[in-house]
Amino acid sequence: MTETSTIERNRFVVRLGVAMGAANYPVTLVRQMLERTSAAYGTPNDYIVLPNYVQVTGPTNESGTLVKAARQTDELRFDQTFPLARLVSAAMKGQVSPVEGEARLDSILAAGRRFPAWVTVLGYGVQSMGLALVMEPTPLNLLVATVLGFMVGLFFTAGQHFGQLSHLVPAVSAFAVTAICLAGAHRLGLDHVNLRALIPPLAVFLPGAAITMAVVELTARDIISGSSRLIAGFMQLAQLAFGILIASQMLGADGSQLSSEALNKIGPWAPWVGVAVYAIGVMLFLAPPASFLPWLALIVYTSYSGQFLGDLLFGSYASGFCGGLVLTVGALAISRRPGAPSAITMILPGFWLLVPGSMGLIGVTELFGADGDSAFPATMISMISVALGLQAGLVIWQMARRRS
């Protein structure tokens, strides 16, 4: 092996690791995949892996030690994770040369969105409608969630085109949604606004994936990565709570006008229809390949069924654990089917559907309101419930694989 080829291989490996981090792979999994990739290329290396930084250190023929590092601040879009997963699989088997791998990686990073901006906005409105049917199925909430979903989808799309604005979009969206809901409730003579009515339009900002990855990394003793993801997740929730509370104060609403009580005025079938509507919205909003739809429908119905049964058997917070466990095992099992997408591409849509992620936002909002004493432990339990379920699912899957 020449020194030039070693440099090319290490450069590809480090860029692949950074791309995986930008696609929200846990650093533990990134490290394992990079080790397998280097082994397939016959290049022994050591790694430093952080969520947005990867460093590869390995020997060369003449100069002793070669260090390659790269970082990436922008996250990959959901549709970009599909070709990335195929590239990672090929690299781990040594089926792609470093030069070809870098060319494919450049193509993935440069790929434009599959749909125009108006389809993205439409898709988010449909996704918000589906979540409204799942969380708060009432005719009024369905209408409001759909309209506000279009509005937030417009904010989100604008933030993606103007990078500096993207950091303000969660707080601005939370403020606008809350202000409109409170003003509308006052206009219609309603005595309160249910916090569950605020969640569907804001679901895209819920940091379920970040908090889940944090728990996975912390339990794997990746303290730096896990802690940074956890803090980032809490900051995202704090932005949403800040927007909600500022709007409440400006419009003179007190804690009694914000309720978290569940309500269903359509029928017990509504949430199950909502899951299908949600899946259609995801296909339009996140723009995955068309072949992803049946797999998406299968995984969201599987995870919601686990959450629903867990709620019946153990209560709302434990339902998150059950939903996360079923989601993980289901995604891993489905990913082994011929032609199925990777497990990690199926996990994010499943998490946005699970109720306890939204319960976390409800708890944080109440924490700064009238019910702060009891809301803090409830918030902590609800946010880590799904994450621990995912970790338990990984353990169960690994144990089953060893016995088979």
CSV table of C-alpha atoms in Angstrom, one decimal:
chain,number,residue,atom,x,y,z
A,1,MET,CA,0.0,0.0,0.0
A,2,THR,CA,1.5,3.4,-1.0
A,3,GLU,CA,1.4,6.4,1.3
A,4,THR,CA,-0.8,8.2,-1.3
A,5,SER,CA,-3.4,5.4,-1.1
A,6,THR,CA,-3.3,5.5,2.7
A,7,ILE,CA,-4.0,9.3,2.6
A,8,GLU,CA,-6.9,8.7,0.3
A,9,ARG,CA,-8.4,6.0,2.4
A,10,ASN,CA,-8.1,8.0,5.6
A,11,ARG,CA,-9.5,11.1,4.0
A,12,PHE,CA,-12.6,9.1,2.8
A,13,VAL,CA,-13.0,7.4,6.2
A,14,VAL,CA,-12.9,10.7,8.2
A,15,ARG,CA,-15.3,12.4,5.8
A,16,LEU,CA,-17.6,9.4,6.0
A,17,GLY,CA,-17.6,9.6,9.8
A,18,VAL,CA,-18.4,13.3,9.7
A,19,ALA,CA,-21.3,12.7,7.3
A,20,MET,CA,-22.6,10.0,9.6
A,21,GLY,CA,-22.5,12.4,12.6
A,22,ALA,CA,-24.3,15.0,10.5
A,23,ALA,CA,-27.0,12.4,9.9
A,24,ASN,CA,-27.5,11.9,13.7
A,25,TYR,CA,-25.7,8.5,14.0
A,26,PRO,CA,-24.7,8.0,17.6
A,27,VAL,CA,-20.9,8.3,18.0
A,28,THR,CA,-20.7,4.8,19.3
A,29,LEU,CA,-22.1,3.5,16.0
A,30,VAL,CA,-19.9,5.8,14.0
A,31,ARG,CA,-16.8,4.5,15.7
A,32,GLN,CA,-17.8,0.9,15.1
A,33,MET,CA,-18.6,1.5,11.4
A,34,LEU,CA,-15.3,3.3,10.9
A,35,GLU,CA,-13.4,0.5,12.5
A,36,ARG,CA,-15.0,-2.0,10.2
A,37,THR,CA,-14.4,0.2,7.2
A,38,SER,CA,-10.7,0.6,8.0
A,39,ALA,CA,-10.4,-3.1,8.6
A,40,ALA,CA,-12.0,-3.8,5.2
A,41,TYR,CA,-9.4,-1.4,3.6
A,42,GLY,CA,-6.6,-3.0,5.6
A,43,THR,CA,-5.7,0.3,7.2
A,44,PRO,CA,-5.5,0.2,11.1
A,45,ASN,CA,-6.5,3.5,12.6
A,46,ASP,CA,-7.4,5.1,15.9
A,47,TYR,CA,-10.4,7.5,16.1
A,48,ILE,CA,-11.7,10.5,18.0
A,49,VAL,CA,-15.4,10.8,17.2
A,50,LEU,CA,-17.7,13.6,18.3
A,51,PRO,CA,-21.1,14.6,16.9
A,52,ASN,CA,-19.6,17.1,14.4
A,53,TYR,CA,-15.9,16.2,14.4
A,54,VAL,CA,-13.9,13.1,13.5
A,55,GLN,CA,-10.2,12.5,13.7
A,56,VAL,CA,-8.4,9.5,12.2
A,57,THR,CA,-4.9,8.6,13.3
A,58,GLY,CA,-3.0,5.8,11.5
A,59,PRO,CA,0.5,4.7,10.3
A,60,THR,CA,2.0,5.5,6.9
A,61,ASN,CA,4.9,3.7,5.2
A,62,GLU,CA,7.4,6.5,5.6
A,63,SER,CA,6.4,9.4,7.7
A,64,GLY,CA,5.3,7.4,10.8
A,65,THR,CA,1.9,8.8,11.7
A,66,LEU,CA,-0.9,10.3,9.6
A,67,VAL,CA,-3.6,12.4,11.2
A,68,LYS,CA,-6.7,13.4,9.3
A,69,ALA,CA,-9.6,15.4,10.7
A,70,ALA,CA,-12.8,17.0,9.5
A,71,ARG,CA,-15.9,18.7,10.9
A,72,GLN,CA,-19.3,19.6,9.6
A,73,THR,CA,-21.8,21.9,11.3
A,74,ASP,CA,-24.8,21.5,9.0
A,75,GLU,CA,-27.1,18.4,9.5
A,76,LEU,CA,-27.9,16.2,6.6
A,77,ARG,CA,-31.5,16.3,5.3
A,78,PHE,CA,-33.5,13.2,5.9
A,79,ASP,CA,-33.6,12.3,2.2
A,80,GLN,CA,-29.8,12.4,2.1
A,81,THR,CA,-29.5,9.7,4.8
A,82,PHE,CA,-30.7,7.0,2.4
A,83,PRO,CA,-27.8,7.1,-0.1
A,84,LEU,CA,-25.5,7.7,2.8
A,85,ALA,CA,-26.6,4.5,4.5
A,86,ARG,CA,-26.0,2.5,1.3
A,87,LEU,CA,-22.5,4.1,1.0
A,88,VAL,CA,-21.7,3.2,4.6
A,89,SER,CA,-22.8,-0.4,4.0
A,90,ALA,CA,-20.6,-0.6,0.9
A,91,ALA,CA,-17.6,0.9,2.7
A,92,MET,CA,-17.8,-1.5,5.6
A,93,LYS,CA,-17.5,-4.4,3.1
A,94,GLY,CA,-14.7,-2.7,1.2
A,95,GLN,CA,-16.9,-2.7,-1.9
A,96,VAL,CA,-16.1,0.9,-2.8
A,97,SER,CA,-12.7,2.5,-3.5
A,98,PRO,CA,-11.8,5.7,-1.5
A,99,VAL,CA,-11.9,7.8,-4.7
A,100,GLU,CA,-15.3,6.4,-5.7
A,101,GLY,CA,-16.5,6.8,-2.1
A,102,GLU,CA,-15.6,10.4,-2.0
A,103,ALA,CA,-17.3,11.1,-5.3
A,104,ARG,CA,-20.5,9.5,-4.0
A,105,LEU,CA,-20.2,11.4,-0.8
A,106,ASP,CA,-19.8,14.7,-2.7
A,107,SER,CA,-22.9,13.8,-4.7
A,108,ILE,CA,-24.9,13.1,-1.6
A,109,LEU,CA,-23.9,16.4,0.1
A,110,ALA,CA,-24.5,18.4,-3.1
A,111,ALA,CA,-27.9,16.9,-3.8
A,112,GLY,CA,-30.8,19.3,-3.9
A,113,ARG,CA,-34.2,18.8,-2.4
A,114,ARG,CA,-36.5,16.4,-4.3
A,115,PHE,CA,-39.5,18.6,-4.0
A,116,PRO,CA,-40.0,22.4,-4.3
A,117,ALA,CA,-40.5,24.5,-1.2
A,118,TRP,CA,-44.3,24.6,-1.5
A,119,VAL,CA,-44.5,20.8,-1.3
A,120,THR,CA,-42.4,20.9,1.9
A,121,VAL,CA,-44.8,23.4,3.4
A,122,LEU,CA,-47.8,21.4,2.3
A,123,GLY,CA,-46.3,18.2,3.7
A,124,TYR,CA,-45.7,19.7,7.1
A,125,GLY,CA,-49.3,20.9,7.3
A,126,VAL,CA,-50.5,17.3,6.5
A,127,GLN,CA,-48.0,15.9,9.1
A,128,SER,CA,-49.4,18.4,11.7
A,129,MET,CA,-52.9,17.3,10.8
A,130,GLY,CA,-52.0,13.7,11.4
A,131,LEU,CA,-50.4,14.4,14.8
A,132,ALA,CA,-53.5,16.4,15.8
A,133,LEU,CA,-55.6,13.3,15.1
A,134,VAL,CA,-53.3,11.3,17.2
A,135,MET,CA,-52.9,13.7,20.2
A,136,GLU,CA,-56.0,15.8,20.3
A,137,PRO,CA,-58.7,14.6,17.9
A,138,THR,CA,-61.3,17.4,17.9
A,139,PRO,CA,-62.7,19.2,14.8
A,140,LEU,CA,-61.4,22.6,15.9
A,141,ASN,CA,-58.0,21.4,16.8
A,142,LEU,CA,-57.7,19.5,13.5
A,143,LEU,CA,-58.4,22.7,11.6
A,144,VAL,CA,-56.1,24.8,13.7
A,145,ALA,CA,-53.2,22.3,13.6
A,146,THR,CA,-53.4,22.0,9.9
A,147,VAL,CA,-53.4,25.8,9.3
A,148,LEU,CA,-50.7,26.4,11.8
A,149,GLY,CA,-48.8,23.5,10.4
A,150,PHE,CA,-48.7,25.3,7.0
A,151,MET,CA,-47.5,28.5,8.8
A,152,VAL,CA,-44.7,26.7,10.7
A,153,GLY,CA,-43.7,24.8,7.6
A,154,LEU,CA,-43.3,28.2,5.9
A,155,PHE,CA,-41.1,29.4,8.8
A,156,PHE,CA,-39.1,26.2,8.7
A,157,THR,CA,-38.5,26.4,5.0
A,158,ALA,CA,-37.5,30.1,5.2
A,159,GLY,CA,-35.1,29.3,8.0
A,160,GLN,CA,-33.5,26.6,5.9
A,161,HIS,CA,-32.8,29.1,3.1
A,162,PHE,CA,-31.5,31.8,5.4
A,163,GLY,CA,-29.1,30.1,7.8
A,164,GLN,CA,-28.9,32.9,10.3
A,165,LEU,CA,-32.7,32.7,10.8
A,166,SER,CA,-32.8,29.0,11.5
A,167,HIS,CA,-31.7,29.4,15.1
A,168,LEU,CA,-34.7,31.7,15.8
A,169,VAL,CA,-37.3,29.7,14.1
A,170,PRO,CA,-38.3,27.4,17.1
A,171,ALA,CA,-38.9,30.3,19.5
A,172,VAL,CA,-40.6,32.4,16.8
A,173,SER,CA,-42.8,29.5,15.7
A,174,ALA,CA,-43.8,28.6,19.3
A,175,PHE,CA,-44.6,32.3,20.0
A,176,ALA,CA,-46.8,32.6,16.9
A,177,VAL,CA,-48.6,29.3,17.4
A,178,THR,CA,-49.4,30.1,21.0
A,179,ALA,CA,-50.4,33.7,20.3
A,180,ILE,CA,-52.8,32.7,17.6
A,181,CYS,CA,-54.3,29.9,19.7
A,182,LEU,CA,-54.8,32.2,22.7
A,183,ALA,CA,-56.2,35.0,20.6
A,184,GLY,CA,-58.5,32.6,18.8
A,185,ALA,CA,-59.7,31.0,22.0
A,186,HIS,CA,-60.5,34.5,23.4
A,187,ARG,CA,-62.4,35.4,20.2
A,188,LEU,CA,-64.5,32.2,20.4
A,189,GLY,CA,-65.2,32.5,24.1
A,190,LEU,CA,-63.2,29.4,25.1
A,191,ASP,CA,-61.9,29.4,28.7
A,192,HIS,CA,-58.6,27.5,28.0
A,193,VAL,CA,-56.2,26.3,25.3
A,194,ASN,CA,-55.1,22.7,25.6
A,195,LEU,CA,-51.3,22.4,25.4
A,196,ARG,CA,-51.7,19.3,23.3
A,197,ALA,CA,-53.3,21.6,20.6
A,198,LEU,CA,-50.0,23.5,20.4
A,199,ILE,CA,-47.8,20.4,19.9
A,200,PRO,CA,-48.6,19.2,16.3
A,201,PRO,CA,-47.4,22.4,14.5
A,202,LEU,CA,-44.2,22.4,16.6
A,203,ALA,CA,-43.3,18.7,16.4
A,204,VAL,CA,-40.5,19.3,14.0
A,205,PHE,CA,-38.6,21.1,16.7
A,206,LEU,CA,-39.0,18.5,19.4
A,207,PRO,CA,-35.4,17.1,20.1
A,208,GLY,CA,-36.5,13.5,20.5
A,209,ALA,CA,-33.6,12.2,18.4
A,210,ALA,CA,-31.0,14.3,20.1
A,211,ILE,CA,-32.1,13.2,23.6
A,212,THR,CA,-32.3,9.6,22.5
A,213,MET,CA,-28.8,9.7,21.1
A,214,ALA,CA,-27.6,11.3,24.3
A,215,VAL,CA,-28.9,8.5,26.4
A,216,VAL,CA,-27.4,5.9,24.0
A,217,GLU,CA,-24.0,7.6,24.2
A,218,LEU,CA,-24.0,8.2,27.9
A,219,THR,CA,-24.8,4.6,28.6
A,220,ALA,CA,-21.9,3.6,26.3
A,221,ARG,CA,-19.7,6.0,28.3
A,222,ASP,CA,-19.3,8.5,25.5
A,223,ILE,CA,-19.6,11.3,28.1
A,224,ILE,CA,-18.6,14.3,26.0
A,225,SER,CA,-20.9,13.5,23.1
A,226,GLY,CA,-23.8,12.4,25.2
A,227,SER,CA,-23.6,15.5,27.5
A,228,SER,CA,-23.4,17.9,24.5
A,229,ARG,CA,-26.4,16.3,22.8
A,230,LEU,CA,-28.4,16.3,26.1
A,231,ILE,CA,-27.7,20.0,26.7
A,232,ALA,CA,-28.6,20.8,23.0
A,233,GLY,CA,-31.9,18.9,23.4
A,234,PHE,CA,-32.8,20.8,26.6
A,235,MET,CA,-32.0,24.1,24.9
A,236,GLN,CA,-34.3,23.2,22.0
A,237,LEU,CA,-37.1,22.5,24.5
A,238,ALA,CA,-36.3,25.7,26.4
A,239,GLN,CA,-36.7,27.7,23.2
A,240,LEU,CA,-40.1,26.3,22.5
A,241,ALA,CA,-41.2,26.8,26.1
A,242,PHE,CA,-39.9,30.4,26.0
A,243,GLY,CA,-41.9,31.2,22.9
A,244,ILE,CA,-45.1,29.7,24.5
A,245,LEU,CA,-44.6,31.5,27.8
A,246,ILE,CA,-43.8,34.9,26.2
A,247,ALA,CA,-47.0,34.7,24.1
A,248,SER,CA,-49.0,33.7,27.2
A,249,GLN,CA,-47.7,36.7,29.2
A,250,MET,CA,-48.2,39.2,26.4
A,251,LEU,CA,-51.8,38.1,25.9
A,252,GLY,CA,-52.5,38.1,29.7
A,253,ALA,CA,-53.0,34.3,29.9
A,254,ASP,CA,-52.4,32.6,33.3
A,255,GLY,CA,-51.6,29.0,34.1
A,256,SER,CA,-55.3,28.1,34.3
A,257,GLN,CA,-55.8,28.9,30.7
A,258,LEU,CA,-53.2,26.3,29.5
A,259,SER,CA,-54.4,22.7,30.1
A,260,SER,CA,-52.8,19.4,29.3
A,261,GLU,CA,-55.9,17.2,29.7
A,262,ALA,CA,-56.4,14.8,26.8
A,263,LEU,CA,-59.6,15.2,24.8
A,264,ASN,CA,-61.2,13.2,21.9
A,265,LYS,CA,-64.4,14.5,20.2
A,266,ILE,CA,-64.1,12.5,17.0
A,267,GLY,CA,-63.9,8.9,18.0
A,268,PRO,CA,-61.4,6.1,19.1
A,269,TRP,CA,-60.6,5.4,15.5
A,270,ALA,CA,-59.2,9.0,14.9
A,271,PRO,CA,-55.6,8.4,16.2
A,272,TRP,CA,-55.2,5.3,14.0
A,273,VAL,CA,-56.3,7.3,10.9
A,274,GLY,CA,-54.0,10.0,12.1
A,275,VAL,CA,-51.0,7.7,11.9
A,276,ALA,CA,-51.6,7.2,8.2
A,277,VAL,CA,-52.1,10.9,7.6
A,278,TYR,CA,-48.9,11.6,9.5
A,279,ALA,CA,-47.0,9.1,7.3
A,280,ILE,CA,-48.2,10.8,4.1
A,281,GLY,CA,-47.1,14.2,5.6
A,282,VAL,CA,-43.7,12.8,6.4
A,283,MET,CA,-43.3,11.6,2.8
A,284,LEU,CA,-44.0,15.1,1.5
A,285,PHE,CA,-42.1,17.1,4.2
A,286,LEU,CA,-39.0,15.0,4.5
A,287,ALA,CA,-39.0,13.8,0.9
A,288,PRO,CA,-37.6,10.3,1.3
A,289,PRO,CA,-37.6,7.9,-1.7
A,290,ALA,CA,-41.1,6.8,-2.8
A,291,SER,CA,-40.2,3.2,-2.0
A,292,PHE,CA,-40.0,4.2,1.7
A,293,LEU,CA,-43.7,4.7,2.1
A,294,PRO,CA,-44.7,1.1,2.9
A,295,TRP,CA,-41.8,0.7,5.3
A,296,LEU,CA,-42.7,4.0,7.0
A,297,ALA,CA,-46.3,3.0,7.4
A,298,LEU,CA,-45.2,-0.3,8.9
A,299,ILE,CA,-42.8,1.2,11.4
A,300,VAL,CA,-45.1,4.1,12.6
A,301,TYR,CA,-48.0,1.7,13.1
A,302,THR,CA,-45.7,-0.7,15.0
A,303,SER,CA,-44.3,2.0,17.2
A,304,TYR,CA,-47.7,3.6,17.9
A,305,SER,CA,-49.2,0.2,18.7
A,306,GLY,CA,-46.4,-0.3,21.3
A,307,GLN,CA,-47.0,3.1,22.8
A,308,PHE,CA,-50.8,2.6,22.8
A,309,LEU,CA,-50.6,-0.8,24.6
A,310,GLY,CA,-48.0,0.6,27.0
A,311,ASP,CA,-50.3,3.4,27.9
A,312,LEU,CA,-53.2,1.0,28.6
A,313,LEU,CA,-51.0,-1.3,30.7
A,314,PHE,CA,-48.5,1.0,32.5
A,315,GLY,CA,-49.6,4.6,32.0
A,316,SER,CA,-48.5,7.6,29.8
A,317,TYR,CA,-44.8,7.9,30.8
A,318,ALA,CA,-44.1,4.2,30.7
A,319,SER,CA,-45.8,4.1,27.3
A,320,GLY,CA,-42.9,6.0,25.9
A,321,PHE,CA,-40.5,3.2,27.0
A,322,CYS,CA,-42.7,0.6,25.4
A,323,GLY,CA,-43.0,2.6,22.2
A,324,GLY,CA,-39.3,3.2,22.0
A,325,LEU,CA,-38.6,-0.5,22.6
A,326,VAL,CA,-41.0,-1.6,20.0
A,327,LEU,CA,-39.7,1.0,17.6
A,328,THR,CA,-36.1,0.0,17.9
A,329,VAL,CA,-36.7,-3.8,17.6
A,330,GLY,CA,-39.1,-3.2,14.8
A,331,ALA,CA,-36.7,-1.0,12.9
A,332,LEU,CA,-33.8,-3.4,13.3
A,333,ALA,CA,-35.9,-6.4,12.2
A,334,ILE,CA,-37.4,-4.6,9.2
A,335,SER,CA,-33.9,-3.4,8.1
A,336,ARG,CA,-32.9,-7.0,7.6
A,337,ARG,CA,-35.5,-7.6,5.0
A,338,PRO,CA,-34.4,-7.4,1.3
A,339,GLY,CA,-34.8,-3.9,-0.1
A,340,ALA,CA,-35.6,-2.4,3.3
A,341,PRO,CA,-34.1,0.9,4.4
A,342,SER,CA,-31.6,1.2,7.2
A,343,ALA,CA,-32.9,1.1,10.8
A,344,ILE,CA,-31.7,4.6,11.6
A,345,THR,CA,-33.8,6.1,8.8
A,346,MET,CA,-36.9,4.6,10.3
A,347,ILE,CA,-36.3,5.7,13.9
A,348,LEU,CA,-36.7,9.5,13.5
A,349,PRO,CA,-40.3,9.5,12.0
A,350,GLY,CA,-41.2,7.0,14.7
A,351,PHE,CA,-40.0,9.3,17.5
A,352,TRP,CA,-41.9,12.3,16.3
A,353,LEU,CA,-45.1,10.2,16.6
A,354,LEU,CA,-44.6,9.0,20.2
A,355,VAL,CA,-46.6,11.1,22.6
A,356,PRO,CA,-44.1,11.3,25.5
A,357,GLY,CA,-41.8,13.6,23.4
A,358,SER,CA,-44.6,16.1,23.4
A,359,MET,CA,-45.3,15.4,27.0
A,360,GLY,CA,-41.8,16.6,27.6
A,361,LEU,CA,-42.6,20.0,26.1
A,362,ILE,CA,-45.8,20.1,28.1
A,363,GLY,CA,-43.9,19.5,31.3
A,364,VAL,CA,-41.3,22.1,30.6
A,365,THR,CA,-44.0,24.7,29.9
A,366,GLU,CA,-45.8,23.8,33.1
A,367,LEU,CA,-42.5,23.9,35.0
A,368,PHE,CA,-42.3,27.7,34.5
A,369,GLY,CA,-46.0,28.0,35.3
A,370,ALA,CA,-48.3,27.1,38.1
A,371,ASP,CA,-47.4,23.4,38.4
A,372,GLY,CA,-43.6,23.6,38.6
A,373,ASP,CA,-43.2,21.5,41.7
A,374,SER,CA,-44.6,18.3,40.1
A,375,ALA,CA,-43.8,19.1,36.5
A,376,PHE,CA,-40.0,18.8,36.7
A,377,PRO,CA,-39.8,15.1,37.6
A,378,ALA,CA,-42.6,14.4,35.1
A,379,THR,CA,-40.7,16.2,32.4
A,380,MET,CA,-37.5,14.3,33.1
A,381,ILE,CA,-39.3,10.9,33.1
A,382,SER,CA,-41.2,11.7,29.9
A,383,MET,CA,-38.2,12.8,27.9
A,384,ILE,CA,-35.9,9.9,28.8
A,385,SER,CA,-38.7,7.3,28.6
A,386,VAL,CA,-38.5,6.8,24.9
A,387,ALA,CA,-34.7,7.0,24.9
A,388,LEU,CA,-34.4,4.2,27.5
A,389,GLY,CA,-36.9,2.2,25.5
A,390,LEU,CA,-34.6,2.5,22.5
A,391,GLN,CA,-31.6,1.4,24.5
A,392,ALA,CA,-33.6,-1.6,25.9
A,393,GLY,CA,-34.6,-2.5,22.3
A,394,LEU,CA,-30.9,-2.5,21.2
A,395,VAL,CA,-30.0,-4.8,24.1
A,396,ILE,CA,-32.9,-7.2,23.4
A,397,TRP,CA,-31.9,-7.3,19.7
A,398,GLN,CA,-28.3,-7.9,20.4
A,399,MET,CA,-29.1,-10.8,22.8
A,400,ALA,CA,-31.5,-12.3,20.3
A,401,ARG,CA,-28.8,-12.1,17.6
A,402,ARG,CA,-26.2,-13.9,19.8
A,403,ARG,CA,-28.6,-16.7,20.6
A,404,SER,CA,-29.6,-17.3,16.9
